[in-house]
Short mmCIF file of N, CA and C in Angstrom, two decimals:
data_model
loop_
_atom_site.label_atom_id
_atom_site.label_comp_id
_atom_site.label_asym_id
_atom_site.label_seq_id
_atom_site.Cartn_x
_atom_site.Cartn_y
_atom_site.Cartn_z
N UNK A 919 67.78 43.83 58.83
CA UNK A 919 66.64 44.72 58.72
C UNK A 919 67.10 46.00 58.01
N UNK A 920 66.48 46.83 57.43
CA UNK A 920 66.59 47.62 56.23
C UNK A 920 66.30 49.06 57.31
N UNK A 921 67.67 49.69 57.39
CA UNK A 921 67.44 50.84 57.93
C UNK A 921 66.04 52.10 57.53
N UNK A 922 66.20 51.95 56.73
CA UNK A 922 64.92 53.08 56.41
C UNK A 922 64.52 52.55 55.31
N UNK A 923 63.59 51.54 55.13
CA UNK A 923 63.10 51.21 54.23
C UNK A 923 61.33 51.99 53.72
N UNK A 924 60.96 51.51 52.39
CA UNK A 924 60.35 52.03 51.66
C UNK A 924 58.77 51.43 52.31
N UNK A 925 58.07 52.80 52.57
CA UNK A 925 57.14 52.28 53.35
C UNK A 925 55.97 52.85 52.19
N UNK A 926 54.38 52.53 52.43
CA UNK A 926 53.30 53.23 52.03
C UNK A 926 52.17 53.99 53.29
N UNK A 927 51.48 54.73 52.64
CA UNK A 927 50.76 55.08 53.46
C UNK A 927 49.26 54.64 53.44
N UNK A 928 48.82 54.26 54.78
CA UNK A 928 48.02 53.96 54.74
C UNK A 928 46.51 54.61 53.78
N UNK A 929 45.84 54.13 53.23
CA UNK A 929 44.80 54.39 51.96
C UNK A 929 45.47 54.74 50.57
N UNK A 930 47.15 54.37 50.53
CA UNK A 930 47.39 54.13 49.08
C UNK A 930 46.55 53.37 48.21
N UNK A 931 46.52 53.08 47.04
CA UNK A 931 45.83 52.69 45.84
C UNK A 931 47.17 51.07 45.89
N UNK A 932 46.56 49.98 45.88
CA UNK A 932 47.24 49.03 45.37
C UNK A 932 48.15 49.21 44.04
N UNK A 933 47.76 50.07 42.95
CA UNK A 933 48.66 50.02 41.71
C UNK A 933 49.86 50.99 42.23
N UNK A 934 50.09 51.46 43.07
CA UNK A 934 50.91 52.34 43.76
C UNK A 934 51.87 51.76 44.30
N UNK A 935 51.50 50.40 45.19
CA UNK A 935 52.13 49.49 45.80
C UNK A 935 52.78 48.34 44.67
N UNK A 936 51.76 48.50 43.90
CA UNK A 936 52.44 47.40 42.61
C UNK A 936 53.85 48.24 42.12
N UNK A 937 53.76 49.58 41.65
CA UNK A 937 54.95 50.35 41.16
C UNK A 937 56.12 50.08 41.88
N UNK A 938 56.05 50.70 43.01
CA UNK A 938 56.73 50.43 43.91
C UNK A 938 57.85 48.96 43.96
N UNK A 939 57.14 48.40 44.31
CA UNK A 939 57.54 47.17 44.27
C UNK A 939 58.66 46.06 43.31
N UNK A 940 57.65 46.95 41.87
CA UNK A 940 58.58 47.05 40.58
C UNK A 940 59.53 47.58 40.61
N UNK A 941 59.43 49.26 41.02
CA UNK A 941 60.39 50.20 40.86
C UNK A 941 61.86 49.71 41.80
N UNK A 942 61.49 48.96 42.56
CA UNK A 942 62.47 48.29 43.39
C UNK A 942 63.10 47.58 43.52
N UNK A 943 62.27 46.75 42.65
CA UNK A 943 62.33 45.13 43.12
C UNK A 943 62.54 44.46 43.98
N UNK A 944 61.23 44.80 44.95
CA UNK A 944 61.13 43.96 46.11
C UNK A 944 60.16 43.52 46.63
N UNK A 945 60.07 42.40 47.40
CA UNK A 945 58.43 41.91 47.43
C UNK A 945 57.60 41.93 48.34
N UNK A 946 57.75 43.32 49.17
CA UNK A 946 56.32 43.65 50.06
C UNK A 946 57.35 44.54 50.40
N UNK A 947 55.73 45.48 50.90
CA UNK A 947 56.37 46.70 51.48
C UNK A 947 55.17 47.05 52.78
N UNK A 948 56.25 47.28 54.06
CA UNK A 948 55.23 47.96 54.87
C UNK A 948 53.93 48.91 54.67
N UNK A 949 52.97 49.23 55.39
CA UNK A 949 51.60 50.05 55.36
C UNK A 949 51.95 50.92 57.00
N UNK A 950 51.98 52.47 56.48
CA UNK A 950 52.14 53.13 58.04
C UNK A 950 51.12 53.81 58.04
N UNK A 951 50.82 53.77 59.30
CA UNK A 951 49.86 55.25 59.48
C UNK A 951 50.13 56.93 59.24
N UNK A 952 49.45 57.53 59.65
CA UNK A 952 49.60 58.74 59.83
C UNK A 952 51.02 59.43 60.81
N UNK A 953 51.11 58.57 61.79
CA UNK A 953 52.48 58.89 62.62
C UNK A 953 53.63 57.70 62.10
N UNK A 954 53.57 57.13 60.96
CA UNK A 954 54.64 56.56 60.60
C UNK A 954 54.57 55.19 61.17
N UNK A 955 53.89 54.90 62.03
CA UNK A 955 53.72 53.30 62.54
C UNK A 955 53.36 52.43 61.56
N UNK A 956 53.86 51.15 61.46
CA UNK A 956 53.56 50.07 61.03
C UNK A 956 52.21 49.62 61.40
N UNK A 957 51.18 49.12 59.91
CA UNK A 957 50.07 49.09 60.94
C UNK A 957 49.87 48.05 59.67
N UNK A 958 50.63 47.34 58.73
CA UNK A 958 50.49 46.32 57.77
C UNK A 958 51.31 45.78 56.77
N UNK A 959 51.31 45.01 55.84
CA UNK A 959 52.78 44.90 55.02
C UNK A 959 51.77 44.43 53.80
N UNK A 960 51.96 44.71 52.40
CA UNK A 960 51.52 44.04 51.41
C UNK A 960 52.81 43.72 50.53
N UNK A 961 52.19 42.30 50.36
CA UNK A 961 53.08 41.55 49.47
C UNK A 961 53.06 41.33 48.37
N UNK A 962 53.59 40.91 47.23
CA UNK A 962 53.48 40.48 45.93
C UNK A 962 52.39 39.85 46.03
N UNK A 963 52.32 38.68 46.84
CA UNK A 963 51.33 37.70 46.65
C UNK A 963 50.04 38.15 46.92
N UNK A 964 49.82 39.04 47.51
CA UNK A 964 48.69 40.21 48.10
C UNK A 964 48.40 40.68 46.59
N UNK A 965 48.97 41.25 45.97
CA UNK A 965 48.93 41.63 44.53
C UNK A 965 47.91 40.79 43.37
N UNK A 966 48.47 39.11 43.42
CA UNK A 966 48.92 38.34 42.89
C UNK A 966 47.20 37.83 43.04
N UNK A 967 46.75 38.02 44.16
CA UNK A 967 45.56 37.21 44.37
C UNK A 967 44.61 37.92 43.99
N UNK A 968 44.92 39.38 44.54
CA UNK A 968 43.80 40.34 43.69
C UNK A 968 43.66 40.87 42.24
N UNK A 969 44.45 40.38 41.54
CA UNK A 969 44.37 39.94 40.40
C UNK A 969 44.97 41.37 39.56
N UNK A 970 45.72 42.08 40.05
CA UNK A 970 46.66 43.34 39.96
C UNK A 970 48.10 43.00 38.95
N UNK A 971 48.15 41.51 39.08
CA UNK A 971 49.65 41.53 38.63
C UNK A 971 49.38 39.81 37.27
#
């Protein structure tokens, strides 16, 4: 598990999450809330279906 990994915040913009992802190269990234909780994960394939990538 990835000590401090690269999270978003919840009501990011999907092309945000696409960058990301790029900028990284990696294929999903957690969704936190306001206090930093995990509250979702989007994936490439999340991307992939909405027709983003």
């Amino acid at each position: 598990m990835t000590k401090n990994p690269m999270t978003l915040k919840k009501g990011c913009l999907a092309v945000e999450a696409l960058r990301i992802l790029q900028e990284y190269k990696i294929d999903e990234i957690p969704i936190v809330d306001e206090k930093g909780r995990a509250i979702g994960l989007v994936d490439v394939q999340d991307l992939l279906k909405a027709g983003l990538v």
